Short mmCIF file of C-alpha atoms in Angstrom, two decimals:
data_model
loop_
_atom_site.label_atom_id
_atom_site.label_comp_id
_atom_site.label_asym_id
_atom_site.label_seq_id
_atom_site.Cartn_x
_atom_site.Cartn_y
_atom_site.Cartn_z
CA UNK Q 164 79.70 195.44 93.57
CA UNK Q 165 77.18 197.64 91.75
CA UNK Q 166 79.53 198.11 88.18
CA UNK Q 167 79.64 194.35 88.21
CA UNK Q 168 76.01 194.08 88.43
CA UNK Q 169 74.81 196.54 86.54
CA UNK Q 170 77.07 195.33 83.44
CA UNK Q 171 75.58 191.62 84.67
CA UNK Q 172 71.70 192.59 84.15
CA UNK Q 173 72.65 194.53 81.04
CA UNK Q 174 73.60 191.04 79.39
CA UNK Q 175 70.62 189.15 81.25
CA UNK Q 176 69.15 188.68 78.21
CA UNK Q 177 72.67 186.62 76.89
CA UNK Q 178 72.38 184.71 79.70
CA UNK Q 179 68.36 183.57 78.36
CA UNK Q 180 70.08 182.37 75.00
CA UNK Q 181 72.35 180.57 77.12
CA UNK Q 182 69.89 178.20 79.06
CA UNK Q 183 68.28 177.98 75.35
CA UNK Q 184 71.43 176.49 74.29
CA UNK Q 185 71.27 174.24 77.51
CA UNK Q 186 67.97 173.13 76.46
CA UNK Q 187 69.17 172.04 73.38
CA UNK Q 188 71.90 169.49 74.59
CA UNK Q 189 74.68 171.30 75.80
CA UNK Q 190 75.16 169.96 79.27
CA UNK Q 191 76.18 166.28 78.01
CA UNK Q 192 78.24 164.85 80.53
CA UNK Q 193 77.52 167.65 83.28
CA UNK Q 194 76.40 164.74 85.79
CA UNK Q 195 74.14 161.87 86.54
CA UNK Q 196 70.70 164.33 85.74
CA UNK Q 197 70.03 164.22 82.26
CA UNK Q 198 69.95 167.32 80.31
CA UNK Q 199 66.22 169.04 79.59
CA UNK Q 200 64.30 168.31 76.79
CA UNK Q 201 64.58 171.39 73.78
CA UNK Q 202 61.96 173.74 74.76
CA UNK Q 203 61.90 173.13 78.19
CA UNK Q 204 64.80 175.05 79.96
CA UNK Q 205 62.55 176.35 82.83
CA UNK Q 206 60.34 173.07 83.16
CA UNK Q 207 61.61 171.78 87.12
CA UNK Q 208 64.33 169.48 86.81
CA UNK Q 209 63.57 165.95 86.54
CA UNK Q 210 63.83 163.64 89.54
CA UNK Q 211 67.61 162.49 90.07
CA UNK Q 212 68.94 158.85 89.63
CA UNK Q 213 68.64 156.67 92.48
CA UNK Q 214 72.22 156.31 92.15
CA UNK Q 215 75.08 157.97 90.65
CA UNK Q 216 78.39 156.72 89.07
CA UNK Q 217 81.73 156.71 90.72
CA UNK Q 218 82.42 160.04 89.43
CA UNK Q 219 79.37 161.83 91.03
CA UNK Q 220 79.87 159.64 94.01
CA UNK Q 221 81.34 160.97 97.12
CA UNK Q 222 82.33 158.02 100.04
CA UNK Q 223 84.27 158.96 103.41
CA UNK Q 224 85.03 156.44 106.35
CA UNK Q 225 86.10 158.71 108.78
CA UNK Q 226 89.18 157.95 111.68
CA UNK Q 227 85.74 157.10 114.26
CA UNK Q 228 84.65 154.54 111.89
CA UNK Q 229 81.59 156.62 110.72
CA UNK Q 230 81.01 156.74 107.21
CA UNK Q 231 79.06 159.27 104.87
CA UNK Q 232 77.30 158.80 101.88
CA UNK Q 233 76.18 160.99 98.86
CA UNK Q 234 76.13 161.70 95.25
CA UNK Q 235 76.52 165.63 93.76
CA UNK Q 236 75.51 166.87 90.46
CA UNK Q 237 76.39 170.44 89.28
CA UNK Q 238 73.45 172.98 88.18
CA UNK Q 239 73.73 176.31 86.46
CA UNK Q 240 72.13 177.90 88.97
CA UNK Q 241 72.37 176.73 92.62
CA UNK Q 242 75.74 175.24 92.09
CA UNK Q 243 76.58 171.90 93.55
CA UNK Q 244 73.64 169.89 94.21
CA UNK Q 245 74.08 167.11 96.82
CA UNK Q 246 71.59 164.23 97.40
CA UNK Q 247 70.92 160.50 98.41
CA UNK Q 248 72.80 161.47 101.72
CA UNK Q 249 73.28 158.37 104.53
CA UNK Q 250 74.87 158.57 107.73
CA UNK Q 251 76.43 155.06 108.89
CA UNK Q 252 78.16 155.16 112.57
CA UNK Q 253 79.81 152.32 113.89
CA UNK Q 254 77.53 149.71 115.42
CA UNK Q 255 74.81 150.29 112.58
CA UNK Q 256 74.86 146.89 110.55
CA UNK Q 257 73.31 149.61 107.58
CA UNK Q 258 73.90 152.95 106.14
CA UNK Q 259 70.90 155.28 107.74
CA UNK Q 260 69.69 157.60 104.84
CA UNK Q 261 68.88 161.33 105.52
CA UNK Q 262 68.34 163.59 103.00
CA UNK Q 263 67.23 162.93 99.30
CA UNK Q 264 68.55 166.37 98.91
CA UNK Q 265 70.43 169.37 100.25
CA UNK Q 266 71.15 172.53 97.95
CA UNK Q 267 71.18 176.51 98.31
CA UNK Q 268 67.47 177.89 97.21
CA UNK Q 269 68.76 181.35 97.00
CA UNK Q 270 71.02 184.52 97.74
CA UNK Q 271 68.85 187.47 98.15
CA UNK Q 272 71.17 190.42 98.39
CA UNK Q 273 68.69 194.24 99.29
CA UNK Q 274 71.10 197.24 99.33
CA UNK Q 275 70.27 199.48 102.04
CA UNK Q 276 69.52 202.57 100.27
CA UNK Q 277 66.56 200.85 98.63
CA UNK Q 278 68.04 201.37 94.65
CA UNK Q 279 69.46 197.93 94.47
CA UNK Q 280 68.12 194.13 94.83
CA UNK Q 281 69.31 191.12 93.79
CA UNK Q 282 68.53 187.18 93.48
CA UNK Q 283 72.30 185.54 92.90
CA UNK Q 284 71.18 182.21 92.47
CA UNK Q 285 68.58 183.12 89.47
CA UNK Q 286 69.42 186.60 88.34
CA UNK Q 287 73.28 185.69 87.82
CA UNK Q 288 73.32 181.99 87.07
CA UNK Q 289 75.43 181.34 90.67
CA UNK Q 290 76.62 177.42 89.18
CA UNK Q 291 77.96 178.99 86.50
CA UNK Q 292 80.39 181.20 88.19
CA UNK Q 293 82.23 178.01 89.47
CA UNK Q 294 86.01 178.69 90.53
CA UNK Q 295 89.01 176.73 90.26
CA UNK Q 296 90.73 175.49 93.18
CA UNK Q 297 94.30 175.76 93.93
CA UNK Q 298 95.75 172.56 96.17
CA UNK Q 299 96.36 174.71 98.64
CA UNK Q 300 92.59 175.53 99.39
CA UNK Q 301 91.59 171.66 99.85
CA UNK Q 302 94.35 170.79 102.36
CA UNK Q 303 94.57 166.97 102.56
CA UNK Q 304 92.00 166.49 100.47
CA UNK Q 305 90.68 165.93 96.39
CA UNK Q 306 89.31 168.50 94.08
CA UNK Q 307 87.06 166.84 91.66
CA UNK Q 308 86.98 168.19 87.94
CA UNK Q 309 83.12 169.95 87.90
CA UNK Q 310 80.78 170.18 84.35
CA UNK Q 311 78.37 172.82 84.65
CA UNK Q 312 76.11 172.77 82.03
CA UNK Q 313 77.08 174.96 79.42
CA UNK Q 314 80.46 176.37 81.08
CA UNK Q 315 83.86 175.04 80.72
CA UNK Q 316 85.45 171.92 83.31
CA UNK Q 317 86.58 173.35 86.08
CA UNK Q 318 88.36 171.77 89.15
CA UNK Q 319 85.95 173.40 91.38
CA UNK Q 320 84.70 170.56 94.27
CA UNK Q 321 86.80 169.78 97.31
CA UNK Q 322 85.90 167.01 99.74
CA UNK Q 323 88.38 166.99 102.85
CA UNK Q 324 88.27 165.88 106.22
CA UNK Q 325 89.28 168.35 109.25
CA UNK Q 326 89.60 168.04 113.00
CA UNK Q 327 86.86 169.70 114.69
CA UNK Q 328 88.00 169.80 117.97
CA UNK Q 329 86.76 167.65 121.15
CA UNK Q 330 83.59 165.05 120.54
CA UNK Q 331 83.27 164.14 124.46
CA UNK Q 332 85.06 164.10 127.57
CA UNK Q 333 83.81 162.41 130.46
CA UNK Q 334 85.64 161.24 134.01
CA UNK Q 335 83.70 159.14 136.05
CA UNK Q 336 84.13 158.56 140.11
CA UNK Q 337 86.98 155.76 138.66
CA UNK Q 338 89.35 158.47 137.80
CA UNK Q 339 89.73 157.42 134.16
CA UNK Q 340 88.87 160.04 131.40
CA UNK Q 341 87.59 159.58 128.02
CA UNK Q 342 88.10 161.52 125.29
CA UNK Q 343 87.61 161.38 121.92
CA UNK Q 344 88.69 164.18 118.93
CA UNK Q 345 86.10 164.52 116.34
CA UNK Q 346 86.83 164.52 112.77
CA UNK Q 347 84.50 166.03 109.66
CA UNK Q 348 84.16 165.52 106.46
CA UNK Q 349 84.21 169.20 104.00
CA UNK Q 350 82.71 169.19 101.01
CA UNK Q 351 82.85 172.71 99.22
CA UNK Q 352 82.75 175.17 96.29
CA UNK Q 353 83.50 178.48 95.54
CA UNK Q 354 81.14 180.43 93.55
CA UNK Q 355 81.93 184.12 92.00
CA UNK Q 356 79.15 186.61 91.47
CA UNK Q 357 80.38 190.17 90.68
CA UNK Q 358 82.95 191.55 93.21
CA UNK Q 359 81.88 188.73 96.01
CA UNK Q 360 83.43 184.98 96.19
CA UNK Q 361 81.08 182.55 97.71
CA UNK Q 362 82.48 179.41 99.40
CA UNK Q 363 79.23 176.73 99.95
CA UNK Q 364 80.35 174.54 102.66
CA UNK Q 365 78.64 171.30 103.54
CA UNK Q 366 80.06 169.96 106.44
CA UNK Q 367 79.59 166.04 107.87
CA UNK Q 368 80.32 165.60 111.65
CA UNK Q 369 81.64 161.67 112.85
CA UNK Q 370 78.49 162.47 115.43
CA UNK Q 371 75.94 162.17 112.59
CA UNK Q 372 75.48 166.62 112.58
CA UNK Q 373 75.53 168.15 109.11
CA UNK Q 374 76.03 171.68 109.01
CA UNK Q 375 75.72 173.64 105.96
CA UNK Q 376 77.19 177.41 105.67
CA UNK Q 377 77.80 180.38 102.90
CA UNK Q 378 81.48 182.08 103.38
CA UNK Q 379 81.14 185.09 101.62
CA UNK Q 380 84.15 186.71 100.63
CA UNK Q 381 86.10 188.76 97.78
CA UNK Q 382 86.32 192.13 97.47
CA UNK Q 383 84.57 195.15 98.19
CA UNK Q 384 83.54 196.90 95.26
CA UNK Q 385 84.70 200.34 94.93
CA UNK Q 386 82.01 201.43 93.12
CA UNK Q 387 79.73 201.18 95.85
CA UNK Q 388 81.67 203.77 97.81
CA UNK Q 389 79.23 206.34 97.33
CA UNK Q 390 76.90 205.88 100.25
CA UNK Q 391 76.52 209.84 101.04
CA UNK Q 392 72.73 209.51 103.06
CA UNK Q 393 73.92 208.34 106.15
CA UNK Q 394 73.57 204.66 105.33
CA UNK Q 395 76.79 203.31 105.03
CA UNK Q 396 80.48 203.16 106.32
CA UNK Q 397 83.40 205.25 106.34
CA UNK Q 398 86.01 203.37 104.54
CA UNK Q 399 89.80 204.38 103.79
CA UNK Q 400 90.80 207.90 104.28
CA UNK Q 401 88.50 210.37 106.29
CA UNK Q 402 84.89 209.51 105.54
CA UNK Q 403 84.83 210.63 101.65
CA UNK Q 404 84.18 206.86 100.90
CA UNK Q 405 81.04 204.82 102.42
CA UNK Q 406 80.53 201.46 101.40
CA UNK Q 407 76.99 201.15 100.71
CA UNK Q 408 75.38 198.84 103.70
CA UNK Q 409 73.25 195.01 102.19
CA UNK Q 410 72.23 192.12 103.51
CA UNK Q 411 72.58 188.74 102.45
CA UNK Q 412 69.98 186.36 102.72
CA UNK Q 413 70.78 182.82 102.31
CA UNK Q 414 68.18 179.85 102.00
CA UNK Q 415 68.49 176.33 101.80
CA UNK Q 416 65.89 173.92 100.39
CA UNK Q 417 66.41 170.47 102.28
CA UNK Q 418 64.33 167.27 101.31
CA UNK Q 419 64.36 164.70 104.13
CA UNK Q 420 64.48 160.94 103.72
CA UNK Q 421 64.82 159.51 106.98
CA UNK Q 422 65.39 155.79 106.94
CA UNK Q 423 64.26 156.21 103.12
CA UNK Q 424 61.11 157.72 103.38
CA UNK Q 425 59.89 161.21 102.28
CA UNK Q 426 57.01 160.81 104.39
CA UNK Q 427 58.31 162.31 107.59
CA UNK Q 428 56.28 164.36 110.12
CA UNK Q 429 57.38 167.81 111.63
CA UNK Q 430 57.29 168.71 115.40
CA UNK Q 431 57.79 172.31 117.10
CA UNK Q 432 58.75 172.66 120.79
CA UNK Q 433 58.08 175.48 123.11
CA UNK Q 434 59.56 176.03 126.66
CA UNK Q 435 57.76 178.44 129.06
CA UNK Q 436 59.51 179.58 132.30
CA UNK Q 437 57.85 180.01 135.85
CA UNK Q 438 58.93 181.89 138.65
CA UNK Q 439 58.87 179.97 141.44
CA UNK Q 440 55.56 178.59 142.82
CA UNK Q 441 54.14 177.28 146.03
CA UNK Q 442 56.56 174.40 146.92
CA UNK Q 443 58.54 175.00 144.32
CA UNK Q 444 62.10 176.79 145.65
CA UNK Q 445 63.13 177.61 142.23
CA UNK Q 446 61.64 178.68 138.97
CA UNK Q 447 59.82 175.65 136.56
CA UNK Q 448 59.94 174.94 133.06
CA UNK Q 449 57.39 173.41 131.04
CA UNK Q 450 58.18 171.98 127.53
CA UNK Q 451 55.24 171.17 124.84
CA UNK Q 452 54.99 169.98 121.48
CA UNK Q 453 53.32 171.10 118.64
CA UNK Q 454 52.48 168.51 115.86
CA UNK Q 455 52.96 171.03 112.62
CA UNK Q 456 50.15 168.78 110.55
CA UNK Q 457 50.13 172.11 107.80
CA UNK Q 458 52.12 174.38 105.83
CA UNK Q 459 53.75 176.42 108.12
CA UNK Q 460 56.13 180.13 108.20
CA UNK Q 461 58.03 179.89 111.05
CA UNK Q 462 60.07 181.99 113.56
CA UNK Q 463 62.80 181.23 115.64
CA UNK Q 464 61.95 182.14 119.36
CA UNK Q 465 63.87 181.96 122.94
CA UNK Q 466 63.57 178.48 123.05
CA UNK Q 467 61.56 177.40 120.24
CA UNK Q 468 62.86 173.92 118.17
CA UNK Q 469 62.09 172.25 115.57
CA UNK Q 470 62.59 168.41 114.30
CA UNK Q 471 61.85 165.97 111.38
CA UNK Q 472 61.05 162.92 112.27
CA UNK Q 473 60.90 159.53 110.23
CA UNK Q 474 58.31 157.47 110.23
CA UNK Q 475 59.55 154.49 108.69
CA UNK Q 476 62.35 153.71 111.69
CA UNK Q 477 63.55 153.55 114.98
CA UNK Q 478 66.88 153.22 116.77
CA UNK Q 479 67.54 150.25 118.81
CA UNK Q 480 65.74 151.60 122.14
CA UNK Q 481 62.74 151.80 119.84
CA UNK Q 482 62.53 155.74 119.43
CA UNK Q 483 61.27 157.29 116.41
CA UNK Q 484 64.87 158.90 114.93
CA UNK Q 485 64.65 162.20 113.89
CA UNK Q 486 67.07 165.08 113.17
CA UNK Q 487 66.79 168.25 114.92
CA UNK Q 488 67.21 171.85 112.95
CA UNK Q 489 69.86 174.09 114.61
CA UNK Q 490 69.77 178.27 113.07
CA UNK Q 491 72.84 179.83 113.65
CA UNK Q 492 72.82 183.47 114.06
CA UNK Q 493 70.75 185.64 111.88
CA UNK Q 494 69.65 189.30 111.19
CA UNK Q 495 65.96 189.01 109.54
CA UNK Q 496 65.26 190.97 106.77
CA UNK Q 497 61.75 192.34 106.72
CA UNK Q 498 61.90 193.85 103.72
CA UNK Q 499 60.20 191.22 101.81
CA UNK Q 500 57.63 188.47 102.32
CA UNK Q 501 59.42 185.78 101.79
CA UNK Q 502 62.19 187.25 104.05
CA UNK Q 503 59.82 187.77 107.16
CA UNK Q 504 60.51 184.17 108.24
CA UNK Q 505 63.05 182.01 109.49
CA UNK Q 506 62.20 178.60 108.19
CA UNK Q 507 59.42 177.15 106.12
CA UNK Q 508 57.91 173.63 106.11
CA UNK Q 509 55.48 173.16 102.43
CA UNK Q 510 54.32 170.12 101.37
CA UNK Q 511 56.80 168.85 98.29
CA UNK Q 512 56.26 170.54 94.85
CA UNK Q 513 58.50 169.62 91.91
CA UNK Q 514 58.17 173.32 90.55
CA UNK Q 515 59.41 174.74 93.76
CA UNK Q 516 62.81 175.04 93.65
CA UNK Q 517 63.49 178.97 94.42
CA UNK Q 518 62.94 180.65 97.91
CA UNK Q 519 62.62 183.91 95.14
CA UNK Q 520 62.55 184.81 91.92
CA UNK Q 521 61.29 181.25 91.26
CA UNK Q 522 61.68 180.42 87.26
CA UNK Q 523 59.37 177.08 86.96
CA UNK Q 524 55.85 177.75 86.52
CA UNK Q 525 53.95 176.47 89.54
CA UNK Q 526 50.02 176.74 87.68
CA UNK Q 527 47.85 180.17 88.21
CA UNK Q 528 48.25 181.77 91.36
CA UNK Q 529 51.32 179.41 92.25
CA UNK Q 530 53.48 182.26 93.03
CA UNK Q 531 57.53 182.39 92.50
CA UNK Q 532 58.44 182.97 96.53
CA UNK Q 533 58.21 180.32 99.33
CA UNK Q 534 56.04 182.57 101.27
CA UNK Q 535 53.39 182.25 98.49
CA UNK Q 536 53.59 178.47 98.79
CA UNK Q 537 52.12 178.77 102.39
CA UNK Q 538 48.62 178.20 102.12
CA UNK Q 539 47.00 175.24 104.50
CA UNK Q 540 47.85 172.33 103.08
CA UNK Q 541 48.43 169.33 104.57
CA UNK Q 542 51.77 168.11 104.95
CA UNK Q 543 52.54 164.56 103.96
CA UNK Q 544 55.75 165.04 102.51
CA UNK Q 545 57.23 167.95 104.02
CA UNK Q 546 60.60 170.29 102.81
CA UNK Q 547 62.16 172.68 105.14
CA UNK Q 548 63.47 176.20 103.71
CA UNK Q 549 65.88 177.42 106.18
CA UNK Q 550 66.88 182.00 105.72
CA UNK Q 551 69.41 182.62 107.61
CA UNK Q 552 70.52 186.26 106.86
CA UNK Q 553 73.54 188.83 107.60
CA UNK Q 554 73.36 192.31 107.70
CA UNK Q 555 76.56 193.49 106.02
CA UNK Q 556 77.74 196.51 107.04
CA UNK Q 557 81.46 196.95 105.84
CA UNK Q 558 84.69 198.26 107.97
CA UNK Q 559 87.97 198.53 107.28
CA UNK Q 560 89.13 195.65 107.77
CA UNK Q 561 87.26 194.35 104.95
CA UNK Q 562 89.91 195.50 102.35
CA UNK Q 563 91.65 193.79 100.74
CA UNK Q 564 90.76 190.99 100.34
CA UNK Q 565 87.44 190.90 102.30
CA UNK Q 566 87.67 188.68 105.41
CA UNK Q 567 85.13 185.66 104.90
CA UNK Q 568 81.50 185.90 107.02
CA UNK Q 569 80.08 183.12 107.53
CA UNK Q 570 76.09 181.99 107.87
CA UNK Q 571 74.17 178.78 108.41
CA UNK Q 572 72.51 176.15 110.88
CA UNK Q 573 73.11 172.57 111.32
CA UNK Q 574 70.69 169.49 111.57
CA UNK Q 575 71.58 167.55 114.55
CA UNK Q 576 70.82 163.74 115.12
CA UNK Q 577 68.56 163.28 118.13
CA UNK Q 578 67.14 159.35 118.71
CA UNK Q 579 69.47 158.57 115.55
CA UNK Q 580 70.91 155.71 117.43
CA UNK Q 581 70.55 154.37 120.91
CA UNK Q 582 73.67 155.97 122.45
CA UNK Q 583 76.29 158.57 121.35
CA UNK Q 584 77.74 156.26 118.25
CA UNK Q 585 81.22 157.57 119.24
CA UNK Q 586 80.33 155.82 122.74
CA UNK Q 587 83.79 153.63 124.29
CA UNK Q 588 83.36 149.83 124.10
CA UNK Q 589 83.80 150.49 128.04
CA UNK Q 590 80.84 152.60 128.47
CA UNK Q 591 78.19 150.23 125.90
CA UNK Q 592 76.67 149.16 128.67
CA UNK Q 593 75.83 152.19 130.40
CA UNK Q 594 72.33 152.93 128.15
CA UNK Q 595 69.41 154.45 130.33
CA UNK Q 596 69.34 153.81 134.06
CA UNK Q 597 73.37 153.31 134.77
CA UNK Q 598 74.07 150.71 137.72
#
């Protein structure tokens, strides 16, 4: 990767003019934001449209009878931008909004030998390295023409659906089963910085999950085989070539809107195990809850969870509905500040769009990391950061192409509605206490 780069910061200063020329009216037609005043180019975006047109709009009823909801706008630097998100499974009269907004807030890629660093979102303009799409890579599905502000049309967006496998399976003392496949809905880019292909994946579950994940994918560069102090891998013939080892750390800003209010409230839980006590046969577990009323950096533990909860509805068994957050796998980077936690919950800025390298000016001592917008206050209208990071550290089989590794979480439904919405018209009556 590093000729790529290097030959990428050398023209860093092109890419300056560029978002000048942005300013100045160049992304006409790019989407339903409006292009930034002349002058302005690293002002924070305005506020989206409450709505978008048909172009921008993305609508899936899936085989389960759950439909999804959304608009997308394009960005030249975090890519595809997707927000006004509602979840609607069958028996809900109404579509349930979630999410004003879901987008990538950065790829923070450290080389291991300490000579390289990099921000891909803000450093290399990441929505401007949009690829086309081949039918072949959107099986059964439509790749919409994409407008990124100051680059050429590209047919870049796919939005699919795919079989995930089984939803339930349940056989009661009758002897009847029920089973149900589960079907999601894909939307994706892919996203080329230097010798690595990024594919964004957004993923919308007929159970109400969304998962988001980075594929990152490509090639290796062969200019990086040159790791000769022990810190990277052996890689063709002999061990004359060593891939220099990175990591990848990947952070998404989301901003909830449960039931169509920002104002939801954030809740940790914590699970501490007993060995077994007097009368007790077996060891105990004890579960508490931490109302997170601040700011907050935090870490993922042995059973440690987090949810956002709405405060403007309830299902129909009268429970607050909230969405629970769900890391996948990670390797922490320590390295930085802003990489020495897992997930971060600030109150709502406009200027804070960047988990680094942060281009808006937040006002003196605002800081351009999310670990610098940490500091007490109270939260009201809280946005989660999620860094979920991966530890590359190449093989062989990474050439060529590079195999794609994936990383990412999910936000799960929990009290979204009363039952599992894929529930059998059989089992409807089976809520709570069953006779």
């Amino acid at each position: 990767m590093s000729a790529r780069r290097i030959s990428r910061a050398r023209t860093r200063a092109a890419l300056g003019l560029t978002l000048a020329a942005l300013a100045a009216g160049t992304a006409a037609g790019a989407g339903p934001a409006a292009a930034e005043p002349a002058g302005q180019s690293e002002a924070a975006p305005a506020a989206p449209a409450a709505d978008c047109s048909a172009a921008f709009r993305i609508e899936e009823k899936l085989v389960s009878g759950t439909t999804w909801r959304m608009c997308w706008r394009p960005e030249p630097r975090e890519g595809i931008v997707l927000e006004d998100i509602s979840y609607q499974p069958p028996g809900e009269a109404r579509p349930i909004k979630v999410l004003n907004s879901a987008k990538l807030a950065q790829i923070h890629v450290p080389y291991d030998d300490g000579h390289s660093e990099f921000n891909d979102l803000t450093d290399y303009f990441f929505g401007k390295g949009l690829l086309e799409m081949s039918p072949g890579e959107c099986p059964g599905g439509t790749i919409k023409t994409v407008k990124v502000p100051g680059s050429a049309a590209v047919k870049g967006l796919c939005t699919t659906t795919r079989a995930r496998g089984h939803a339930y399976r349940y056989q009661p003392d009758t002897g009847k089963s029920y089973q149900k496949q589960g079907r999601d809905l894909l939307v994706y880019s892919v996203n080329e910085v230097d010798w690595y292909e990024y594919i964004t994946e957004w993923r919308f579950s007929d159970d109400g999950t969304i998962s988001m994940n980075v594929g990152a994918t490509g090639s290796l560069s062969p200019h990086d085989y040159d790791a000769g102090d022990g810190r990277g891998w052996p890689i063709g013939k002999g061990a004359e070539a060593r891939a220099t080892s990175h990591s990848h750390n990947v952070f998404w800003k989301l901003d909830f809107a449960l039931d169509g209010s920002s104002k939801t409230k954030i809740e940790q839980y914590d699970s501490t195990v007993s060995p077994p006590g007097q009368g007790r046969p077996g060891p105990s577990n004890k579960t508490t809850r931490t109302k997170v009323a601040k700011e907050l950096a935090g870490d993922i533990k042995n059973m440690r969870w987090w949810r956002v909860v709405s405060t403007a509805g309830k299902n129909k068994d009268g429970h607050p509905r909230s969405y629970e957050l769900v890391p996948g796998p990670t390797a922490k980077y320590p390295g930085r500040a802003f990489t020495k936690h897992d997930i971060y919950f600030t109150e709502y800025k406009k200027c804070e769009q960047y988990a680094s390298d942060n281009p808006h000016d937040c006002g003196p001592g605002g800081g351009r990391s999310v670990d610098k917008w940490v500091n007490g206050q109270t939260l009201t209208r809280p946005v989660v950061w999620m860094n979920i990071g991966f530890h590359h550290i190449a093989r062989d089989e990474d050439q060529q192409p590079m195999p794609v590794h994936w990383q990412g979480f999910s936000i799960s439904p929990r009290d979204v509605t009363a039952m599992n919405p894929l529930t059998p018209k059989e089992l409807a009556g089976e809520n709570g206490q069953p006779d």
